[in-house]
Short mmCIF file of C-alpha atoms in Angstrom, two decimals:
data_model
loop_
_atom_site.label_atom_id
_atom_site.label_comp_id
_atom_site.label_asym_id
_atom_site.label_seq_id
_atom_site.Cartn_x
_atom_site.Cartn_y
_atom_site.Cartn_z
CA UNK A 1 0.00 0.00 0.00
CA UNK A 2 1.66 3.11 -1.30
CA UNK A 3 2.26 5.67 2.00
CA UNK A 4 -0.50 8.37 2.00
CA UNK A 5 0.16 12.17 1.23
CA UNK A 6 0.23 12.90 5.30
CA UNK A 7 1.28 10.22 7.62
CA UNK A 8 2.07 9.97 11.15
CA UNK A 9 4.81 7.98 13.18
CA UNK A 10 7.28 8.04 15.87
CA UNK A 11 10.79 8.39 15.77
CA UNK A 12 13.58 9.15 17.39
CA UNK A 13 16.09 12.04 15.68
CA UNK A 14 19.28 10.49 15.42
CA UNK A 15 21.20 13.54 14.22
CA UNK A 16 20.30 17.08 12.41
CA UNK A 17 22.19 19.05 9.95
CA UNK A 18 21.60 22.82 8.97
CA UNK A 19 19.75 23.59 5.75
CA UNK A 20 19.20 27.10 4.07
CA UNK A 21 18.21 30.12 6.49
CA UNK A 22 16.40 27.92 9.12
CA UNK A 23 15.78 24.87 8.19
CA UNK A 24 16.89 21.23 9.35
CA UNK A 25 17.23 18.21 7.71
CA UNK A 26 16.98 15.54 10.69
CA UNK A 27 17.88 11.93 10.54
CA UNK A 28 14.68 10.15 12.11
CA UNK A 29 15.26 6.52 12.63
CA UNK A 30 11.39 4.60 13.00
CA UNK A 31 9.63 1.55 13.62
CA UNK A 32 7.69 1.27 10.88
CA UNK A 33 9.88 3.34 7.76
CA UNK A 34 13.38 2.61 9.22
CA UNK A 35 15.75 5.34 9.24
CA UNK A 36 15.07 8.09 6.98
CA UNK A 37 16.21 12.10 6.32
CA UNK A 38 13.08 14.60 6.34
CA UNK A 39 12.87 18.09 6.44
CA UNK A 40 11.99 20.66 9.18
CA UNK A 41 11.53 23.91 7.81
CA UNK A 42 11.81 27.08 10.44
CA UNK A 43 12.55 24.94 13.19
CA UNK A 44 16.40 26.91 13.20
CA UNK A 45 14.52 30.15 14.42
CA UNK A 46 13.80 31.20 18.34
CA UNK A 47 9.63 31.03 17.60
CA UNK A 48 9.48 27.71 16.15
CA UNK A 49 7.01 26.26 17.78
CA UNK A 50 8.86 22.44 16.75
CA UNK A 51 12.24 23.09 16.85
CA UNK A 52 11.78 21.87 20.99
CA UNK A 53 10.49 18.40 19.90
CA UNK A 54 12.88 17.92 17.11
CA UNK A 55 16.28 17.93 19.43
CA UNK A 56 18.78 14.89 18.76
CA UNK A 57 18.18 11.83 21.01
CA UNK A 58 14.40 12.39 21.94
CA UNK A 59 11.41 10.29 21.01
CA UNK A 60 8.48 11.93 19.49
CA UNK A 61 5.52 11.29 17.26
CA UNK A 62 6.13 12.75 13.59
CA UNK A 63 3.35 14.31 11.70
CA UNK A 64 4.83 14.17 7.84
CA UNK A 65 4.17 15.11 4.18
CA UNK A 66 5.40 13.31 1.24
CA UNK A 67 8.02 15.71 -0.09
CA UNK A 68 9.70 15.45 -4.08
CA UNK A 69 13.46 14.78 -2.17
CA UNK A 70 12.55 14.12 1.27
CA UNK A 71 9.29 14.26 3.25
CA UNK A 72 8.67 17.20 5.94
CA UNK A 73 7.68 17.21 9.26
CA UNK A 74 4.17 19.32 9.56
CA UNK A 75 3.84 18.69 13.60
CA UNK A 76 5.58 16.96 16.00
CA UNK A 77 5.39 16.11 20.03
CA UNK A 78 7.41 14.52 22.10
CA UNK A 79 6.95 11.39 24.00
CA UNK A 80 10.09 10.73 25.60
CA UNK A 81 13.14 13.48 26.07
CA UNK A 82 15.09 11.51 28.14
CA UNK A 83 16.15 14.07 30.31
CA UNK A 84 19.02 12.90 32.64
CA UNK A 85 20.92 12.75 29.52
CA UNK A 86 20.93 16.37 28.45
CA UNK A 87 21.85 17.28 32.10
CA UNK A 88 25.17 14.90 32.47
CA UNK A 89 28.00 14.87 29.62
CA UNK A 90 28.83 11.51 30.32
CA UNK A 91 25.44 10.04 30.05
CA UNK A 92 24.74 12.43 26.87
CA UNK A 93 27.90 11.69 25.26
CA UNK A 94 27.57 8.04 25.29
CA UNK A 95 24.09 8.20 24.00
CA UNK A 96 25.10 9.57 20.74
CA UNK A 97 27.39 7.33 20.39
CA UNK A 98 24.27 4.44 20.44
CA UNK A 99 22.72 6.77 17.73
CA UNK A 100 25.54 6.84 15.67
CA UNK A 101 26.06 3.23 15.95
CA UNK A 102 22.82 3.04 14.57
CA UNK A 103 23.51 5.89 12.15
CA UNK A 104 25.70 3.90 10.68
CA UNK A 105 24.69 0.40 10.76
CA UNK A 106 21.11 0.69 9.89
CA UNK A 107 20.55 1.26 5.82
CA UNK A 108 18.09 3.95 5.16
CA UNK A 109 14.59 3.00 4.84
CA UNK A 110 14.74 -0.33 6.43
CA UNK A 111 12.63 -1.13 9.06
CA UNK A 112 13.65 -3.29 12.48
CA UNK A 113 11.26 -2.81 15.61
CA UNK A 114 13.81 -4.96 17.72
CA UNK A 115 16.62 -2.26 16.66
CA UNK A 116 14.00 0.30 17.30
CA UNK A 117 13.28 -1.24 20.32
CA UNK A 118 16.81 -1.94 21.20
CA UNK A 119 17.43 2.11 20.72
CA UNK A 120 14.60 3.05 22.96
CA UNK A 121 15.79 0.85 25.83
CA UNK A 122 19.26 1.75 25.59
CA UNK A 123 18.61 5.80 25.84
CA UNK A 124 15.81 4.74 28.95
CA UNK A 125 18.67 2.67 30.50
CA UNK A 126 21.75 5.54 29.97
CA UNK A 127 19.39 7.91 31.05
CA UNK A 128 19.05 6.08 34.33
CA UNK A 129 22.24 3.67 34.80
CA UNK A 130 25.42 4.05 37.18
CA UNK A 131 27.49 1.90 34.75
CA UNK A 132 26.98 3.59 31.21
CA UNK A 133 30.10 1.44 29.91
CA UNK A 134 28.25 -1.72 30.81
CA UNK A 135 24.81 -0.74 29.08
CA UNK A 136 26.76 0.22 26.05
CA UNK A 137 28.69 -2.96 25.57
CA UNK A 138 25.06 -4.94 25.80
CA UNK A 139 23.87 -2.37 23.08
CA UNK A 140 27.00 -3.19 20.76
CA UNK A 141 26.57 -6.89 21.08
CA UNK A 142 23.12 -6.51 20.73
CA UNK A 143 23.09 -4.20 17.16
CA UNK A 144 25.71 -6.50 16.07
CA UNK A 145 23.45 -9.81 16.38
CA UNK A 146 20.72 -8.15 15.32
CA UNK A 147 22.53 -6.34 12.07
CA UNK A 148 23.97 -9.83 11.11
CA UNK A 149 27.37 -9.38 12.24
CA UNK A 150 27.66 -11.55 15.39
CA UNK A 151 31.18 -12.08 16.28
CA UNK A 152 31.86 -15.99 16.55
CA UNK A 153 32.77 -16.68 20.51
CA UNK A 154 32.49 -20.13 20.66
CA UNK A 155 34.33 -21.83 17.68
CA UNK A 156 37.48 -20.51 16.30
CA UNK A 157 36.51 -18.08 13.23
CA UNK A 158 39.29 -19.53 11.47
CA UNK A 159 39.94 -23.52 11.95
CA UNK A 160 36.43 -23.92 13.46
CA UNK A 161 37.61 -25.80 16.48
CA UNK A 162 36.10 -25.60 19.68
CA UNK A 163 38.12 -22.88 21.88
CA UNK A 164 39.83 -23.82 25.25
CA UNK A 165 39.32 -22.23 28.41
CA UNK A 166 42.68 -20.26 27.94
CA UNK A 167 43.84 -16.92 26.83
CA UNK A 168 42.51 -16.87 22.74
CA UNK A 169 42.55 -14.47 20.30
CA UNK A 170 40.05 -11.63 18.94
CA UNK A 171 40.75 -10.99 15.37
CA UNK A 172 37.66 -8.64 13.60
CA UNK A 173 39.09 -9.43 10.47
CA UNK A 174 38.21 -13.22 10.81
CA UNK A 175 34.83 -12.70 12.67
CA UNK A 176 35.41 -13.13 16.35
CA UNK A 177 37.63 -15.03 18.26
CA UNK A 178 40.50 -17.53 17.25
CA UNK A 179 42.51 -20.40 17.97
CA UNK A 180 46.51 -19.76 18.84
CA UNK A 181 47.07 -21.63 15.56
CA UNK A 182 45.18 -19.89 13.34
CA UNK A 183 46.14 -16.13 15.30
CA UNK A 184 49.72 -16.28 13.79
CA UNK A 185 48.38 -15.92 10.03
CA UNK A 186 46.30 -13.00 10.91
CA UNK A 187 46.70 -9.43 10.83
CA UNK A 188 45.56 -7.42 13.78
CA UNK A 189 45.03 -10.76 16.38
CA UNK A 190 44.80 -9.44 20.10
CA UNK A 191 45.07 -11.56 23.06
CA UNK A 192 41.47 -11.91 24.46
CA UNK A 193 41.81 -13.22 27.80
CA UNK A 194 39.72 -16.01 29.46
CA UNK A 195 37.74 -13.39 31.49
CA UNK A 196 36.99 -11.07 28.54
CA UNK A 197 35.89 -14.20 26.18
CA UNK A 198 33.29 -14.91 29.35
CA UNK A 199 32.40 -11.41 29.54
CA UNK A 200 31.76 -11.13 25.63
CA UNK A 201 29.78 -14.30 25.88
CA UNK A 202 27.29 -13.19 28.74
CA UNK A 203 26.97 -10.17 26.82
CA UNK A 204 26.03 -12.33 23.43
CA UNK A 205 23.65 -15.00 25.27
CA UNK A 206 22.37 -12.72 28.54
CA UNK A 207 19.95 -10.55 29.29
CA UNK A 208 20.60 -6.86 30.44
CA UNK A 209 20.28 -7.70 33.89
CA UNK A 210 22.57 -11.04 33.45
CA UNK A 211 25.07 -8.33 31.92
CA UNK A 212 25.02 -5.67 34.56
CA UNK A 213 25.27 -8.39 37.52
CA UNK A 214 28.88 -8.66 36.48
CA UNK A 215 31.09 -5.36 37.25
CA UNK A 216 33.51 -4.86 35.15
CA UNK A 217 35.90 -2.21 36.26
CA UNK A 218 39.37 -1.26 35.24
CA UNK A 219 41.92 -3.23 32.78
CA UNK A 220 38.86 -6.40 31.80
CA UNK A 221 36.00 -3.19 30.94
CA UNK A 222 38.46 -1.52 29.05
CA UNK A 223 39.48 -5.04 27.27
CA UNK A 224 36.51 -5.89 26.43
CA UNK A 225 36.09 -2.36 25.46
CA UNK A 226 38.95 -2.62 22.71
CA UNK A 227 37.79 -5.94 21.51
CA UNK A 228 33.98 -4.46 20.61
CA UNK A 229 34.96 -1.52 19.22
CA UNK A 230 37.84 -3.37 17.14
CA UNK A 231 35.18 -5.44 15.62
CA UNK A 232 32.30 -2.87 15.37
CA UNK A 233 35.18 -1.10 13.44
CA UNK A 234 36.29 -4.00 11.12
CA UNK A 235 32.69 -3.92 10.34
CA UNK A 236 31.88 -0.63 9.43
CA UNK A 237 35.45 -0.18 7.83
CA UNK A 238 35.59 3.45 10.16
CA UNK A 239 36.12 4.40 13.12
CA UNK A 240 33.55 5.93 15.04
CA UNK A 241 33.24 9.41 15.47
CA UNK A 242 31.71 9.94 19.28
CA UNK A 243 34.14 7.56 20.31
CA UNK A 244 36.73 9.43 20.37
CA UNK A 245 34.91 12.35 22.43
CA UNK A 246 34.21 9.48 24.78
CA UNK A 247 37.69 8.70 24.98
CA UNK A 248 38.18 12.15 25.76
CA UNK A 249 36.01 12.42 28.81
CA UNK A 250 37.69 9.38 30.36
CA UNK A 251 41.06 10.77 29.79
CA UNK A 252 40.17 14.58 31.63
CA UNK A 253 38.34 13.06 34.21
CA UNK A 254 41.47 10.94 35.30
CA UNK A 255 43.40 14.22 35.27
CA UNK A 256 41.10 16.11 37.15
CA UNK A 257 40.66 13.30 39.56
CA UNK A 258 44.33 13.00 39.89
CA UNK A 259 44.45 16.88 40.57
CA UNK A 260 42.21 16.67 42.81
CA UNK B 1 31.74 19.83 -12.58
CA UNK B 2 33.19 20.68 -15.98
CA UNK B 3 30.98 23.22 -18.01
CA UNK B 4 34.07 23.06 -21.26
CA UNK B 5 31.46 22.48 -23.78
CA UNK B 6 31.61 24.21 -26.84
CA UNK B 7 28.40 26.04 -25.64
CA UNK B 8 29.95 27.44 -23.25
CA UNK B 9 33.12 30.14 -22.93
CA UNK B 10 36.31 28.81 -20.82
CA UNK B 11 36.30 31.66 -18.29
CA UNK B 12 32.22 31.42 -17.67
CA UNK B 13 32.54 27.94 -17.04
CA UNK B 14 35.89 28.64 -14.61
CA UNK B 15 33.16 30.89 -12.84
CA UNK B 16 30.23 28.42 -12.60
CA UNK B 17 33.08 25.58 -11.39
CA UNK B 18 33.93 28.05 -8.60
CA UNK B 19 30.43 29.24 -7.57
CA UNK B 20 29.77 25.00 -7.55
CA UNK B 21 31.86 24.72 -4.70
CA UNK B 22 30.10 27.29 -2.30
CA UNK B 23 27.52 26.16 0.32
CA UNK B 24 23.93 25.50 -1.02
CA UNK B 25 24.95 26.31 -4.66
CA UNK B 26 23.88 23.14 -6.96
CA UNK B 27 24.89 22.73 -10.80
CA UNK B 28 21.89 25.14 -11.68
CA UNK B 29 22.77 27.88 -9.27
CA UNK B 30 26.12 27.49 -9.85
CA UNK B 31 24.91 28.36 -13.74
CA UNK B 32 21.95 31.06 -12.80
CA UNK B 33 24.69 33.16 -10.99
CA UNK B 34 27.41 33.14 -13.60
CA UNK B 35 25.27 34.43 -15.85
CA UNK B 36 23.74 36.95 -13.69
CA UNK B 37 27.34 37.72 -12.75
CA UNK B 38 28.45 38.52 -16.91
CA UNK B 39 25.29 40.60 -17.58
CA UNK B 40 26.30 42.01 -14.64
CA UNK B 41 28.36 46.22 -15.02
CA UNK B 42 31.88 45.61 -14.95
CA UNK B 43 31.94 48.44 -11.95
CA UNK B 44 29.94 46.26 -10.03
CA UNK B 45 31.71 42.77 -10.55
CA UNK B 46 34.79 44.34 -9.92
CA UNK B 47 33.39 45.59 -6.50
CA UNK B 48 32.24 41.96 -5.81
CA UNK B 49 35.67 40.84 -6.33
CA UNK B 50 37.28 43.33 -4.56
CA UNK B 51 35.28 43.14 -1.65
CA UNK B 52 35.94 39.06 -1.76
CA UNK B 53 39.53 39.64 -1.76
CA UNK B 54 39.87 42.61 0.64
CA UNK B 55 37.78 40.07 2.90
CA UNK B 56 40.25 37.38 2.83
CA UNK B 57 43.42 39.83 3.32
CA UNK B 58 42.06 42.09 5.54
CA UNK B 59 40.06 40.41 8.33
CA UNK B 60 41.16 38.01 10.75
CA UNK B 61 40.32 36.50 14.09
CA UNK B 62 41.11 39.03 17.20
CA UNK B 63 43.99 37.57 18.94
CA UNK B 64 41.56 38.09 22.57
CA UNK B 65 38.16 36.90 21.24
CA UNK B 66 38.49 35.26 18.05
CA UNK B 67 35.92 37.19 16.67
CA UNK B 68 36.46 38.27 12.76
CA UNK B 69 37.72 41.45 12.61
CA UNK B 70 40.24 43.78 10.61
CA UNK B 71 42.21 45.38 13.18
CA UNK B 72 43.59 43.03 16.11
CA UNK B 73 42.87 43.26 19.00
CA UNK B 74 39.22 44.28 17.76
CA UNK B 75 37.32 47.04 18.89
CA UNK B 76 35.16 45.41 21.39
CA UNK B 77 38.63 43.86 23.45
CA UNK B 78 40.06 47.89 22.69
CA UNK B 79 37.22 49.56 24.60
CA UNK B 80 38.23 50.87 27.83
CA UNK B 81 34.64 51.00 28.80
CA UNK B 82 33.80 47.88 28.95
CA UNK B 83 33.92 45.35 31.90
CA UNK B 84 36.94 42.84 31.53
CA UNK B 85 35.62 40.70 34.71
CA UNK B 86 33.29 39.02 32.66
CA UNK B 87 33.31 37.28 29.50
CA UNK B 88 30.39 35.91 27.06
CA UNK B 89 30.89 32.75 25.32
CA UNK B 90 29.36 31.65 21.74
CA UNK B 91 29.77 29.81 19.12
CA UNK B 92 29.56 31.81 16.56
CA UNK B 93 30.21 35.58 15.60
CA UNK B 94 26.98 36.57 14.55
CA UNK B 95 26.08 35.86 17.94
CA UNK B 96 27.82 38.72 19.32
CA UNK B 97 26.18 40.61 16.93
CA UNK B 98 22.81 39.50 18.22
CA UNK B 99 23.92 39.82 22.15
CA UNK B 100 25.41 43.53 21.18
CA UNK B 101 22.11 44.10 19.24
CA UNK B 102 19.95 43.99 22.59
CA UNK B 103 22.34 46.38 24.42
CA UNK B 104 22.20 45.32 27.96
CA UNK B 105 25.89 43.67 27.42
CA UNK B 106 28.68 45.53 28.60
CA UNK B 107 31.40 42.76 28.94
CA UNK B 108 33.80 41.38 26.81
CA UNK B 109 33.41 38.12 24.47
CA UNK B 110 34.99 34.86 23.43
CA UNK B 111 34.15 33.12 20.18
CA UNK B 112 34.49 29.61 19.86
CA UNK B 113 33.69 28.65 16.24
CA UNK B 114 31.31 25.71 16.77
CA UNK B 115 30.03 23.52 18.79
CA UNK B 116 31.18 20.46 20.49
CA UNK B 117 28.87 17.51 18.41
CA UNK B 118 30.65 13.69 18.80
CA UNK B 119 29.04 12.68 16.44
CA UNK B 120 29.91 14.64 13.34
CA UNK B 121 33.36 14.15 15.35
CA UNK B 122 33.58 17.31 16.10
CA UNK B 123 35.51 17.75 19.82
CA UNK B 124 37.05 20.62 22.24
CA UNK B 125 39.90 20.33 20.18
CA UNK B 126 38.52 21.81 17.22
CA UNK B 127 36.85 24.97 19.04
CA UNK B 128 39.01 27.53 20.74
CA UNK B 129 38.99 26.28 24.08
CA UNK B 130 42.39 26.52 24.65
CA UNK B 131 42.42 30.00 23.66
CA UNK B 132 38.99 30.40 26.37
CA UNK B 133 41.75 28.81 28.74
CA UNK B 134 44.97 30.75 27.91
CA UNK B 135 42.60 34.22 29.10
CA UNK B 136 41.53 32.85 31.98
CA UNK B 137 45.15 32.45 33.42
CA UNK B 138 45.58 36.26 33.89
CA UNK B 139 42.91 35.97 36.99
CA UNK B 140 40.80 39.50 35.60
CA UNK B 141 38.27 37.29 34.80
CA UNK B 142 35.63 36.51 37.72
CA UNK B 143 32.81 35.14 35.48
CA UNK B 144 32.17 33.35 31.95
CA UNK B 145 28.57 33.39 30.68
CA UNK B 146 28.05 30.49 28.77
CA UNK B 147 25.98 31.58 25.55
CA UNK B 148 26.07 28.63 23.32
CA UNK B 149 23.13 27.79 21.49
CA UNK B 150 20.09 26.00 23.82
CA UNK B 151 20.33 22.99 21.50
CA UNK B 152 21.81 19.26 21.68
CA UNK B 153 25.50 20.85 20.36
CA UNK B 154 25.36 23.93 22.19
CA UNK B 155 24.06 22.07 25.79
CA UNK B 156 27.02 19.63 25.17
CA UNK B 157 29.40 23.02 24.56
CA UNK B 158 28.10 24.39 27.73
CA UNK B 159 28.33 20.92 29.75
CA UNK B 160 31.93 20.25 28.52
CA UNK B 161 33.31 24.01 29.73
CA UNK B 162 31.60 23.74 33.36
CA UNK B 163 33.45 20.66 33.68
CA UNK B 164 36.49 22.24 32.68
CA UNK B 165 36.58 26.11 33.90
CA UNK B 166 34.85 24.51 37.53
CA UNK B 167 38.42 24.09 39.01
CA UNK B 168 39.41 27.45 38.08
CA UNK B 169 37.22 28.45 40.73
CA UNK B 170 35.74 31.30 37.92
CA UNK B 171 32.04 32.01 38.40
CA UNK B 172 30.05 30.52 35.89
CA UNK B 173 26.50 31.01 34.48
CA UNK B 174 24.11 29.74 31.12
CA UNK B 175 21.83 32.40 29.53
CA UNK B 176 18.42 31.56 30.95
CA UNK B 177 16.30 29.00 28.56
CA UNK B 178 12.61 28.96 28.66
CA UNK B 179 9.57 30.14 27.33
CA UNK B 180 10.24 32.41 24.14
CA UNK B 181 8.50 36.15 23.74
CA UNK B 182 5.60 35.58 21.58
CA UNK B 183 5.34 31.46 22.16
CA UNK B 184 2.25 29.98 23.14
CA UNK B 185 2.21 27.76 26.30
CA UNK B 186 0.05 25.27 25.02
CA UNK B 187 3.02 24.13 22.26
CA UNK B 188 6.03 24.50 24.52
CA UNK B 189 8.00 21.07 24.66
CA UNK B 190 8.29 19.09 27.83
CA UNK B 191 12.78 20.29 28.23
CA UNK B 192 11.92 24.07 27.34
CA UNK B 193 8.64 24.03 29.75
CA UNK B 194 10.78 22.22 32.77
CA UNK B 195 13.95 24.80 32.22
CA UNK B 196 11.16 27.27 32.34
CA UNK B 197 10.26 26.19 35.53
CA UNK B 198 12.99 25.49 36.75
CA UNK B 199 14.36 28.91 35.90
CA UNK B 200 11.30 31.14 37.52
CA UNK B 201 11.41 34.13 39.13
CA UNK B 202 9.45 35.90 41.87
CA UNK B 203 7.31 38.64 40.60
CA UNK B 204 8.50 41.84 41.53
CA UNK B 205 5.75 44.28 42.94
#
């Protein structure tokens, strides 16, 4: 059934780039229409009566018109701002780096409710989590699975052979973890220890609360870390841009907190 | 884009390739202006092109505030009158022209040149923070207003320098965000209606 003239659906803006005098073009990922670019016209100037519902990382209801290029929102309202993230930078900064992930991983136009879903749940759980690096290791696994890129954990991803409880290897460019055999013949192998292979595996098979029973603090978070985002990398053949703003964070607030 | 068809003369088509590469211009712009440009007098295209080059030799950023300018320091940081305890911080320079526009500003400014979004990867590092930082250090400073834009970028701007200027033991405060003059209650969204409230003031009699 061909989409009417006006529509209406919810969405959550993923990102929003300046257009002409005051316009918008914002990246709305939705259940139903997948992720998509439409236009917000005005929304750029202090009496737009929108441009307060259209703000990155909230969830609001879409009224749209077909457009020739792309359609255009005619009303909006929100439904969820998620709040606590706009008031704390770490919170905030590692939610849009879950809407980048999906920025990038989801093609345009392609719907996934789980994904949606997925999305949703993640921003409610940053919003309201003590351990953000936790909730956003369960939301890489998860995209990954649920994009078709599950990284092999049980097998080698080279020889196929069952691994052994021992230090292994990660290598993205093979698909997941590997045997010590096959780790010589491939570029960019890491050690992945014992713990991080059962870390990455509860985070594969486990549900959110199996995942944040487990703390993982210091050298094993940040390993499993570097193993996630080596792969989620390998994949998308970039790096990812929040990331490194992330990184950045982390890196001051050990300063200050040595300072202080 | 190459416009080297026999239809059409090697320096117009120079022109349209260089209008191509400006900001919003597409292929037919691009065209449309070219030709606007050669019907145009030659007194007035050469004071187009004068004024384009003069504007690329003759302003710069102010060595202070980073604001464009053609005489550094500008003549905002120059003024004697104004108050050097306190400084206003935006992202761009045509927001000191609006903040100058309303007149109740008497203090000095800073201009950052963006805002902080991680996701166009697009950090501290490429703002001028560091230059924010290096005018702190002479201790005239007792408060930074922090004027970036009350959107996702501009929050994150804001966010990022209270977490760093905080130590510096500098007062700092954000430009109130609320309800805007002429805006109907009714179609406020739930952020702008709770910084609204949160923001209120007592009526005085």
């Amino acid at each position: 059934m061909p989409t009417p003239r006006m529509y209406k659906t919810e969405g959550i803006i993923l990102r929003q780039r300046r257009l002409g005098e005051a316009d918008r073009i914002l990246c709305v990922y939705t259940p139903a229409f997948g992720k998509m670019d439409v236009k917000a016209r005005g929304v750029r100037k202090t009496t737009s009566r929108m441009s307060g519902h259209l703000q990155p990382l909230t969830r609001c209801m879409l009224q749209l018109a077909q457009g020739h290029v792309s359609d255009v929102v005619a009303g909006c309202e929100t439904l969820e701002s998620f709040q606590p993230l706009r008031n704390d930078l770490d919170r905030l900064s590692r939610a849009l780096y879950a809407a980048e992930l999906i920025d990038r991983f989801v093609p345009e136009r392609t719907h996934s409710f789980p994904t949606y879903r997925l999305l949703v749940e993640t921003l409610r759980r940053l919003s309201d989590t003590n351990d953000l690096d936790q909730t956003l290791r369960f939301f890489e696994m998860r995209l990954l699975d649920q994009c078709g890129f599950r990284p092999e954990l049980e097998a080698c991803s080279g020889c196929g052979s069952r691994l052994e409880a021992v230090d292994n290897f990660f290598a993205p460019i093979s698909g997941g973890a590997v045997c010590h055999v096959c780790a010589g013949g491939i570029a960019g192998a890491r050690v992945l220890s014992l713990n991080s292979l059962k870390v990455l595996r509860l985070l594969q098979h486990g549900s959110y609360i199996d995942a944040m029973r487990v703390r993982t603090e210091g050298p094993l978070a940040r390993d499993v870390e570097t193993h996630l985002r080596s792969f989620i990398v390998a994949v998308l053949e970039r790096d990812v841009n929040a990331a490194a703003f992330i990184e950045r964070l982390r890196r001051e607030g050990a300063r200050h907190a040595v300072k202080a | 884009m190459n416009e080297s068809t026999p239809a059409t003369a090697a320096p117009l088509a120079r022109l349209i390739d260089e209008l191509y590469k400006l900001p919003g211009i597409g292929p037919k712009s691009a065209q449309r202006l070219a030709y606007y440009l050669l019907r145009m007098p030659v007194a007035e295209a050469r004071a187009l092109a004068s004024a384009i080059v003069e504007v690329k030799e003759r302003v710069t950023f102010c060595s202070i505030c980073q604001n464009v300018t053609e005489v550094d320091p500008c003549r905002i940081c120059m003024d004697s009158d104004r108050d050097r305890a306190i400084i206003c911080v935006v992202e761009e320079p045509l927001d000191i022209l609006a903040i100058e526009r309303t007149q109740s500003y008497r203090g000095m400014h800073h201009v950052l040149h963006g805002a902080i979004s991680p996701i166009d990867g697009i950090g501290p590092e490429d703002l001028k923070v560091s230059e924010l930082l290096q005018r702190l250090r002479s201790g005239e400073v007792k408060e930074i207003i922090l004027a970036t834009n009350p959107n996702l970028e501009g929050e994150a701007t804001a966010m990022y320098l209270t977490r760093l200027l905080r130590p510096l033991g500098v007062r700092i405060t954000r430009l109130a965000r609320g309800l805007p003059v002429g805006g109907d209650l009714e179609y406020a969204d739930d952020v702008t209606l709770a910084r609204a409230l949160e923001g209120r003031q007592e009526v005085e009699s």
